[in-house]
CSV table of C-alpha atoms (C1' of nucleotides) in Angstrom, one decimal:
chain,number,residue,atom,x,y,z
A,1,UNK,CA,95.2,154.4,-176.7
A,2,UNK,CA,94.6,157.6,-178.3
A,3,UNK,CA,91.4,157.3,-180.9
A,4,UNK,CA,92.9,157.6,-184.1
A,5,UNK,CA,92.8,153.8,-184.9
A,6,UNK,CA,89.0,154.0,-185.0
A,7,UNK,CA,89.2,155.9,-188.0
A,8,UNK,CA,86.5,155.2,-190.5
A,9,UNK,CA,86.3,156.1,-194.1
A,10,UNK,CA,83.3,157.1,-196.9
A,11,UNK,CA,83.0,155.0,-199.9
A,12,UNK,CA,84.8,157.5,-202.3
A,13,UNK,CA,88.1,158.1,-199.4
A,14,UNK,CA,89.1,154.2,-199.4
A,15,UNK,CA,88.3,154.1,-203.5
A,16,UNK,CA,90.7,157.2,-203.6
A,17,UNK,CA,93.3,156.1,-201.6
A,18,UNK,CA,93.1,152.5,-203.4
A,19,UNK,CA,92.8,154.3,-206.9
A,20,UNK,CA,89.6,152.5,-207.7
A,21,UNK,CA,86.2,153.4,-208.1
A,22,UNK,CA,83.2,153.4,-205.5
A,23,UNK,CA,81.6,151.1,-207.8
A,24,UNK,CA,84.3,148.8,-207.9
A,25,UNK,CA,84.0,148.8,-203.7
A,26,UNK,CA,80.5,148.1,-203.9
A,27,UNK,CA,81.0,145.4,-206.9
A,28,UNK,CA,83.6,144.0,-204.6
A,29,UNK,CA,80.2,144.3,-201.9
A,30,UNK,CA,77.9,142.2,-203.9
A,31,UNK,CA,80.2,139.4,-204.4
A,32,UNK,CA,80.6,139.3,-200.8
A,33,UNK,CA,84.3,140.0,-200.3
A,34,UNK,CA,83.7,143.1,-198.1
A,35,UNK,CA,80.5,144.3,-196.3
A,36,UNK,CA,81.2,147.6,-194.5
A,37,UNK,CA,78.8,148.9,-191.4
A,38,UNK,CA,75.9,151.1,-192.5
A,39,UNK,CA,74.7,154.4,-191.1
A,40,UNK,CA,71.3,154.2,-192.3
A,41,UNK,CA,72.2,153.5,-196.4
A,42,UNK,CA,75.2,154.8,-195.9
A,43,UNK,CA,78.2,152.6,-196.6
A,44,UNK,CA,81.2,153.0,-193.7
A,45,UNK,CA,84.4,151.1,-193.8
A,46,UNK,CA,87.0,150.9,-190.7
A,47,UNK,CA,90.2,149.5,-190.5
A,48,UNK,CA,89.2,146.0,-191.1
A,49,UNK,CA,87.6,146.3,-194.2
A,50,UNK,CA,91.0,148.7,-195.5
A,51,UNK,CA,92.7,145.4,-194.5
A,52,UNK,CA,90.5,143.2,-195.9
A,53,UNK,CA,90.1,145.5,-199.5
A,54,UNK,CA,94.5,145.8,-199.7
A,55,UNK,CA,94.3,142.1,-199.8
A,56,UNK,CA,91.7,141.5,-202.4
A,57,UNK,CA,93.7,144.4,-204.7
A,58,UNK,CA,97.3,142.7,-204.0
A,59,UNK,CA,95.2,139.5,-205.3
A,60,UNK,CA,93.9,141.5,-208.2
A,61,UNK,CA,97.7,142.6,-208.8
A,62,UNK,CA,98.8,138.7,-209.0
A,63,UNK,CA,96.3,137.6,-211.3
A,64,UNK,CA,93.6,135.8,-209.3
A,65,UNK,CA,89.9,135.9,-209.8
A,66,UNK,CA,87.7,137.7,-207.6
A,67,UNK,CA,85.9,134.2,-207.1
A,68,UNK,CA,89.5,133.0,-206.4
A,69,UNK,CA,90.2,136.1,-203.5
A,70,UNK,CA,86.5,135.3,-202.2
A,71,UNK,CA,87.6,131.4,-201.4
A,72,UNK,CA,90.8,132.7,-199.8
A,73,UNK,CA,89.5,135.1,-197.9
A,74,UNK,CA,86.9,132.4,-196.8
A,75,UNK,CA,90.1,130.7,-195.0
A,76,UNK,CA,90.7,133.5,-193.1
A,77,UNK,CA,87.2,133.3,-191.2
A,78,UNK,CA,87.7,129.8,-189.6
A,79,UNK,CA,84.3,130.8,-187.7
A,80,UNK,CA,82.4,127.6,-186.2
A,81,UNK,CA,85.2,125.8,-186.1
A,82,UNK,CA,85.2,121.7,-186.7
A,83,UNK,CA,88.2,119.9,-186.1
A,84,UNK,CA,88.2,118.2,-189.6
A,85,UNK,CA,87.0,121.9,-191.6
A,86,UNK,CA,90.3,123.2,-189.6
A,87,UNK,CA,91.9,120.7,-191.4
A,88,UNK,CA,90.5,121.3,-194.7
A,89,UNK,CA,91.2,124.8,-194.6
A,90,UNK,CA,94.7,124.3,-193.5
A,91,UNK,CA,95.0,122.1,-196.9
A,92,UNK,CA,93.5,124.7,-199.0
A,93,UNK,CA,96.0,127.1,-197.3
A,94,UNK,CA,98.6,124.6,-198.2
A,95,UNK,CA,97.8,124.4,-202.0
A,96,UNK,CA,97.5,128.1,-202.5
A,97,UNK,CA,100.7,128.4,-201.5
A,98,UNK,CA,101.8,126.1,-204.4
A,99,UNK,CA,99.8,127.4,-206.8
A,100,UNK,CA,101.5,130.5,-205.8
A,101,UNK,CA,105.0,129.2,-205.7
A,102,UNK,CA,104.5,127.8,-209.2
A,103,UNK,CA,103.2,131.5,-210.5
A,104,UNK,CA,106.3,133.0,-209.0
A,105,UNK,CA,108.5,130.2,-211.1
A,106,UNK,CA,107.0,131.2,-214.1
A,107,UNK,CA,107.8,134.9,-213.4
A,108,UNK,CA,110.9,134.3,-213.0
A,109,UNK,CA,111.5,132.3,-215.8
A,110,UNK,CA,109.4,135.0,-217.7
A,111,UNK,CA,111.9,137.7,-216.0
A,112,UNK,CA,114.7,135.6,-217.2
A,113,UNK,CA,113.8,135.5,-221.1
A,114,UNK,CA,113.3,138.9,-220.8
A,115,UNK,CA,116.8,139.6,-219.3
A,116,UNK,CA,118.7,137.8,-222.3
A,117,UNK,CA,116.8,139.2,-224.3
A,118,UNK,CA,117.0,142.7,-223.0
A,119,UNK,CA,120.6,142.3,-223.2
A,120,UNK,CA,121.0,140.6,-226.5
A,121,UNK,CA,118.9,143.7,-228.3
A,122,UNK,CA,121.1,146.0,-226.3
A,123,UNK,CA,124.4,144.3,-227.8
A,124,UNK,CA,123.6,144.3,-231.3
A,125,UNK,CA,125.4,146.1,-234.6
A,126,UNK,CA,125.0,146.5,-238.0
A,127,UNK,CA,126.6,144.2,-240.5
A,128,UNK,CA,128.1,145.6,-242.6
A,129,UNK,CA,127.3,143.3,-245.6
A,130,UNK,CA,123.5,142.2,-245.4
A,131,UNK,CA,123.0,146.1,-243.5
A,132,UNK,CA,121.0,144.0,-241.3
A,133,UNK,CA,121.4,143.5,-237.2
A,134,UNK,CA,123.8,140.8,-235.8
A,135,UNK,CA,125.0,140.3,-232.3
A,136,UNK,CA,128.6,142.7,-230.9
A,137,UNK,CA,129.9,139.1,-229.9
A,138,UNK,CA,129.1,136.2,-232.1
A,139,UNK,CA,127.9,138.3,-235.3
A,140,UNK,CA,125.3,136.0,-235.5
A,141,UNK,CA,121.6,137.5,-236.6
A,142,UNK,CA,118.6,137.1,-235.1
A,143,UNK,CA,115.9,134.6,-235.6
A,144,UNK,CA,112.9,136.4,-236.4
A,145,UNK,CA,109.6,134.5,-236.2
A,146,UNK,CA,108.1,135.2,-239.4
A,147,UNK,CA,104.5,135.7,-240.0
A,148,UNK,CA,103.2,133.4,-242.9
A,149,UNK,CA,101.4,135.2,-245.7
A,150,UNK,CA,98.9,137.1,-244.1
A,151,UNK,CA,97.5,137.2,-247.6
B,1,UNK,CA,121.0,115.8,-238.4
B,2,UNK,CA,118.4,113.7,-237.9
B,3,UNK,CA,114.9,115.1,-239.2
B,4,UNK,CA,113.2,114.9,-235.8
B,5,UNK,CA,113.8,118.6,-235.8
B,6,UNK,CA,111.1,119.4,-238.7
B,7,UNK,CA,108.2,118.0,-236.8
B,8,UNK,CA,105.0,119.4,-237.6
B,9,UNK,CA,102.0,119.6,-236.0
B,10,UNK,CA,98.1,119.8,-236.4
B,11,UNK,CA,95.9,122.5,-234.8
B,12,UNK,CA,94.4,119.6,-232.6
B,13,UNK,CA,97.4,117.9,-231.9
B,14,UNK,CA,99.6,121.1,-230.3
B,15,UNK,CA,96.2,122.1,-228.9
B,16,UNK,CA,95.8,118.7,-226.9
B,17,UNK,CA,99.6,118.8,-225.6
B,18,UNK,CA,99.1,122.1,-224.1
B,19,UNK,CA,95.4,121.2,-222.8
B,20,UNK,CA,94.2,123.9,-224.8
B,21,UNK,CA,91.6,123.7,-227.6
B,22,UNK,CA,92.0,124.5,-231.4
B,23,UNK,CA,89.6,127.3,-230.8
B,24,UNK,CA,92.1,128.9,-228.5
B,25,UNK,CA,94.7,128.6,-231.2
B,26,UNK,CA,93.0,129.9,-233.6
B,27,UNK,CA,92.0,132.7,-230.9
B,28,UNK,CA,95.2,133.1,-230.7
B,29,UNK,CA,95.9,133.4,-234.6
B,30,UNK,CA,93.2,135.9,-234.9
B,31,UNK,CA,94.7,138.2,-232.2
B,32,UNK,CA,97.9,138.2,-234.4
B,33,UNK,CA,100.1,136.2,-231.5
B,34,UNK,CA,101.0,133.2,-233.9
B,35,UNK,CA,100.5,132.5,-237.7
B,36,UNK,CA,101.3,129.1,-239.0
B,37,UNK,CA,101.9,128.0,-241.7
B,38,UNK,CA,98.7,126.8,-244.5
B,39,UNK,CA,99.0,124.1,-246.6
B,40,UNK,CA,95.7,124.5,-248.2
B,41,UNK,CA,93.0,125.7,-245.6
B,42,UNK,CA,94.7,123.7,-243.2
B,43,UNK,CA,97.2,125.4,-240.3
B,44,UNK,CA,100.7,123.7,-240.1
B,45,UNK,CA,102.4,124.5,-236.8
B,46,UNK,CA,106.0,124.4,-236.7
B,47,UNK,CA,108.5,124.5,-233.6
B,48,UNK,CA,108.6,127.9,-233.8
B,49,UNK,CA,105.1,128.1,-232.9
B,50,UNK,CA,105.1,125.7,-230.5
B,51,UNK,CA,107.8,127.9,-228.5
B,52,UNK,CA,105.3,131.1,-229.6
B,53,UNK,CA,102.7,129.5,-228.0
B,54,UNK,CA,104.7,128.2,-224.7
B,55,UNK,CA,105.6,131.7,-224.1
B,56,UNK,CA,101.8,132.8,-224.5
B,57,UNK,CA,100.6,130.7,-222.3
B,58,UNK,CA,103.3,131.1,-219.6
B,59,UNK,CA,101.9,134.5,-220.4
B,60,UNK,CA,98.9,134.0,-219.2
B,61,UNK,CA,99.4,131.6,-216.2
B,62,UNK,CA,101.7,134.9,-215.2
B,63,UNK,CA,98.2,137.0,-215.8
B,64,UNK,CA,99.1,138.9,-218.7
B,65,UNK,CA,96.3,139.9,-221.2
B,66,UNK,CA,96.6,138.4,-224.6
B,67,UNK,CA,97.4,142.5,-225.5
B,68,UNK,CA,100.4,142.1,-223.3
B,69,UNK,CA,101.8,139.0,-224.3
B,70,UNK,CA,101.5,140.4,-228.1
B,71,UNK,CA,103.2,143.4,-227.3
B,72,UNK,CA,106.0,141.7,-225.4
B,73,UNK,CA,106.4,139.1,-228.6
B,74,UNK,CA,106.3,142.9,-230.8
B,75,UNK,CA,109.4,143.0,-228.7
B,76,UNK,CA,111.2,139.8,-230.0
B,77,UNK,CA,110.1,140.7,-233.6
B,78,UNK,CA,112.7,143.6,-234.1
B,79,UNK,CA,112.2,143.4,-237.5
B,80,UNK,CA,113.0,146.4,-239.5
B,81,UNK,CA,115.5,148.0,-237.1
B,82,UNK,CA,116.2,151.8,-236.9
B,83,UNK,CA,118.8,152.6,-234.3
B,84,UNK,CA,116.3,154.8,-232.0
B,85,UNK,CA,113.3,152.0,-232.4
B,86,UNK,CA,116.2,149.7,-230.8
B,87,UNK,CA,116.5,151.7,-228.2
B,88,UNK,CA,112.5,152.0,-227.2
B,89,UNK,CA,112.3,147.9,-227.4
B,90,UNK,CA,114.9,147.9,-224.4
B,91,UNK,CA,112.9,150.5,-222.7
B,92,UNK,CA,109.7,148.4,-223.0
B,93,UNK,CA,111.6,144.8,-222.2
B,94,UNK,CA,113.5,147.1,-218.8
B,95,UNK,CA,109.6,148.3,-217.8
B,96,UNK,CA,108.0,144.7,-218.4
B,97,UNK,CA,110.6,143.3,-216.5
B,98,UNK,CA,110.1,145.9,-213.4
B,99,UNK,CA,106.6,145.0,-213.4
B,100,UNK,CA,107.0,141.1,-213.4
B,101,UNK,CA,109.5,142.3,-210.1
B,102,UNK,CA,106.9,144.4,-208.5
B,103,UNK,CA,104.3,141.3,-209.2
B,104,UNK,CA,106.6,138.8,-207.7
B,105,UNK,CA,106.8,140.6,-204.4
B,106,UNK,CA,103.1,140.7,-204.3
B,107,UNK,CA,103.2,137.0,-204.5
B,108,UNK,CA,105.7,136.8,-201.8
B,109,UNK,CA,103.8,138.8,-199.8
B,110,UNK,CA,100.7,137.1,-200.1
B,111,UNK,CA,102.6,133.7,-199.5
B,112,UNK,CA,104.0,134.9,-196.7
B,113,UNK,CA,100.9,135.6,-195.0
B,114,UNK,CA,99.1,132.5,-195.9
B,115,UNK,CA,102.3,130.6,-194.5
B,116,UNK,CA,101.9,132.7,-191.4
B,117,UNK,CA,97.7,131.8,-191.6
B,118,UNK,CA,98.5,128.0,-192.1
B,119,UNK,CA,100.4,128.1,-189.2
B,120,UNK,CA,98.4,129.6,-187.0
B,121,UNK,CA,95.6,127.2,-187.5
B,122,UNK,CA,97.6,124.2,-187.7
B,123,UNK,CA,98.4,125.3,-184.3
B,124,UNK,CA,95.0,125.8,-182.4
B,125,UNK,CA,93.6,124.4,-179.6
B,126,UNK,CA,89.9,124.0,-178.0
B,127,UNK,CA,89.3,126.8,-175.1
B,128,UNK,CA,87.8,124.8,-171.8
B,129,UNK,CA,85.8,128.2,-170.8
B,130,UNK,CA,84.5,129.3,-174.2
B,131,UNK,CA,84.4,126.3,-176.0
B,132,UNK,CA,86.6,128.5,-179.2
B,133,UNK,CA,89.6,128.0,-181.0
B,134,UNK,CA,92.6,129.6,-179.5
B,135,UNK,CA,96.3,129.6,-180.2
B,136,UNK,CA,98.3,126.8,-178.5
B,137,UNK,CA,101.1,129.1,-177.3
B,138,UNK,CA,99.3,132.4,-176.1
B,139,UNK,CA,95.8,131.6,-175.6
B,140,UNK,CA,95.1,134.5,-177.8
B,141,UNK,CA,91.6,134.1,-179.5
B,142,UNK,CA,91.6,134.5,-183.6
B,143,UNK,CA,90.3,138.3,-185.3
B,144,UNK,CA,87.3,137.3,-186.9
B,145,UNK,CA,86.4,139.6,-189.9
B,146,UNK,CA,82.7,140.5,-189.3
B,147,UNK,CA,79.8,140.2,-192.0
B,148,UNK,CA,78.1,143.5,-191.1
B,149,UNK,CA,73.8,142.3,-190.9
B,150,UNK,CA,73.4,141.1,-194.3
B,151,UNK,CA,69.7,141.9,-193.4
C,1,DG,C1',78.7,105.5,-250.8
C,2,DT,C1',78.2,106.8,-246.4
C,3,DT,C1',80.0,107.1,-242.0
C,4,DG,C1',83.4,109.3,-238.9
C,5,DA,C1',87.2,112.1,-237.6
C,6,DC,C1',89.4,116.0,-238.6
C,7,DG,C1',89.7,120.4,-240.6
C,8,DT,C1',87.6,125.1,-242.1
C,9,DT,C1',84.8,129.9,-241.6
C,10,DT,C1',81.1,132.7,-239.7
C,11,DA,C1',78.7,134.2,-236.0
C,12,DC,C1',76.3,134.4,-231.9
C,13,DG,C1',76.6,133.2,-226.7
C,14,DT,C1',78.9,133.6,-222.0
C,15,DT,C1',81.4,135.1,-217.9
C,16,DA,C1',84.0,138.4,-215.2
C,17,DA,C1',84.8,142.8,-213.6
C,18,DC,C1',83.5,146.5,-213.7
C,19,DG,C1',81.8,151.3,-216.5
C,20,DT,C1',78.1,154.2,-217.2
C,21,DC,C1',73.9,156.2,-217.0
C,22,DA,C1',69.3,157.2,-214.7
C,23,DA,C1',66.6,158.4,-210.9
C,24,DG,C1',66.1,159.3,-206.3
C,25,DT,C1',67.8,160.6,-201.2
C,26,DT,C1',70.1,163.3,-197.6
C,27,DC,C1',72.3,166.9,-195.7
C,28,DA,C1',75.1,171.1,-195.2
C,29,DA,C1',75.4,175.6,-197.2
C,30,DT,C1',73.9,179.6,-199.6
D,1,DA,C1',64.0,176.9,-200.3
D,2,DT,C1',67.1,175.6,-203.5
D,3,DT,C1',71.5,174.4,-204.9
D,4,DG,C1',75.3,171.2,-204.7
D,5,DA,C1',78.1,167.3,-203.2
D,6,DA,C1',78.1,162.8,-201.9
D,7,DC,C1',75.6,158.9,-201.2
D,8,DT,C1',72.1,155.2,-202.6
D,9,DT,C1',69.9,151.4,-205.8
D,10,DG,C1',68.8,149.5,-210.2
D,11,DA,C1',69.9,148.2,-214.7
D,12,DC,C1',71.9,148.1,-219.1
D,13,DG,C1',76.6,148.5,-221.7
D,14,DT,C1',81.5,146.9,-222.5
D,15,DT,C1',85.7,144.3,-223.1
D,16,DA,C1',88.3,140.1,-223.0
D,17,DA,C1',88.9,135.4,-223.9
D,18,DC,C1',87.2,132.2,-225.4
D,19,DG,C1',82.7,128.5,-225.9
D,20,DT,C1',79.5,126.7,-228.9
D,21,DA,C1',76.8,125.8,-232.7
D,22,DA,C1',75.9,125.9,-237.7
D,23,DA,C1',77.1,124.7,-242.2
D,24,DC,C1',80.5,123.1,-245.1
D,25,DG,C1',84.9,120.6,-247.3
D,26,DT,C1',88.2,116.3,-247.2
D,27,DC,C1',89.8,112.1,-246.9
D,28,DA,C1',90.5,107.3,-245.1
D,29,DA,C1',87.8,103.3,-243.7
D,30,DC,C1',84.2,100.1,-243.8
DNA sequence: GTTGACGTTTACGTTAACGTCAAGTTCAAT
DNA sequence: ATTGAACTTGACGTTAACGTAAACGTCAAC
């Protein structure tokens, strides 16, 4: 095994090559989601924490809290190990995964709106008449929600 | 047609069928995302804001700011309707639409992995030498993430 | 006629997730 | 020996998305 998998990394090389700030590694720190070796004060991060900091940001990305990440990550170290907290944290696992599956339903139903509409604005003309936009197909105009008197 | 249609509602009302509260919606109001109508002081919300306000919260659930779900309801408003404006609306509905994609692959990703976790643990078994949880089929031992001396 | 449920506006409080100084250290380079 | 770059620890500032409380109007019910 040649070395190069030992690599470790100052606080500003992971923030730069995550696009975030030190101070969002260190933020990330205090709430207890990462905690990198130190050389004296100094902060260094291996592999592991790279790991551990591309899943809290691909969290970020979906929407979830960092309180939220914290309790996932949390699954991940199984540590002592009871029989019945294996169980527990096998449920947990479990209803993430719904919660996750019913985010991705809403996305694509979100997505879909967006497609029909995207494709409705894109197939529209002018009437000739009223001068205002109607649909290619149908002719029929759009329903515009209409803000009441902002007066 | 049957009048069932025209059904109106009060702030407190459409904010208890959503499980929201009438200070969200008028949150909401104030941020420009839906204006009922008044009679009086009073807000009357139509079926057009109950759809507004769906979409909103779908919005949310999905992890959008309440910026992001105005601007994507900017989109639906096409209003006025120059011919280049047009065009820009179907840029912005194409780019919102990439980014709900990329999102959703995040959330596969993640569930993926946390199907892959759940697994694992569900199938563990007790080590007779070490007395710690291994896997059931190799005998492998589980990568804990270390806590570097929170001293 | 007053209580209670609902509505209103105004305005300050709260939490999360950092941003943004300030003030100090350490270490290599000039 | 002093500059500069990168690190450190406070600690206060900021934005978003409401919560919460104050002070008031309205109307049906008792």
């Amino acid at each position: 095994m040649s070395g190069v998998m030992n690599e470790t990394y100052s606080i500003k090389e992971l923030a730069d090559e995550f696009g975030v700030t030190p101070r969002t590694l260190r933020h990330y720190e205090d709430q207890g989601l990462i905690s990198p070796e130190r050389q004296g004060q100094n902060r260094i991060y291996h592999g592991a924490d790279r790991v551990r900091l591309a899943w809290i940001l691909r969290g970020k990305r979906v929407g979830f809290s960092l309180q939220e990440i914290g309790a996932m990550l949390d699954l991940y170290d199984v540590g002592d190990g009871r029989e019945t907290q294996r169980a527990v944290t096998v449920e947990r696992c479990r209803e993430r995964i719904h919660a996750l599956e019913a985010q991705r339903d809403d996305i694509n139903a979100t997505i879909d709106e967006l497609q029909e509409f995207c494709e409705l604005i894109a197939n529209l003309k002018r009437d000739k008449k009223s001068g205002t936009w109607v649909r290619r197909d149908t002719g029929e105009p759009l329903g515009t929600y209409a803000p009441r008197k902002t007066a």
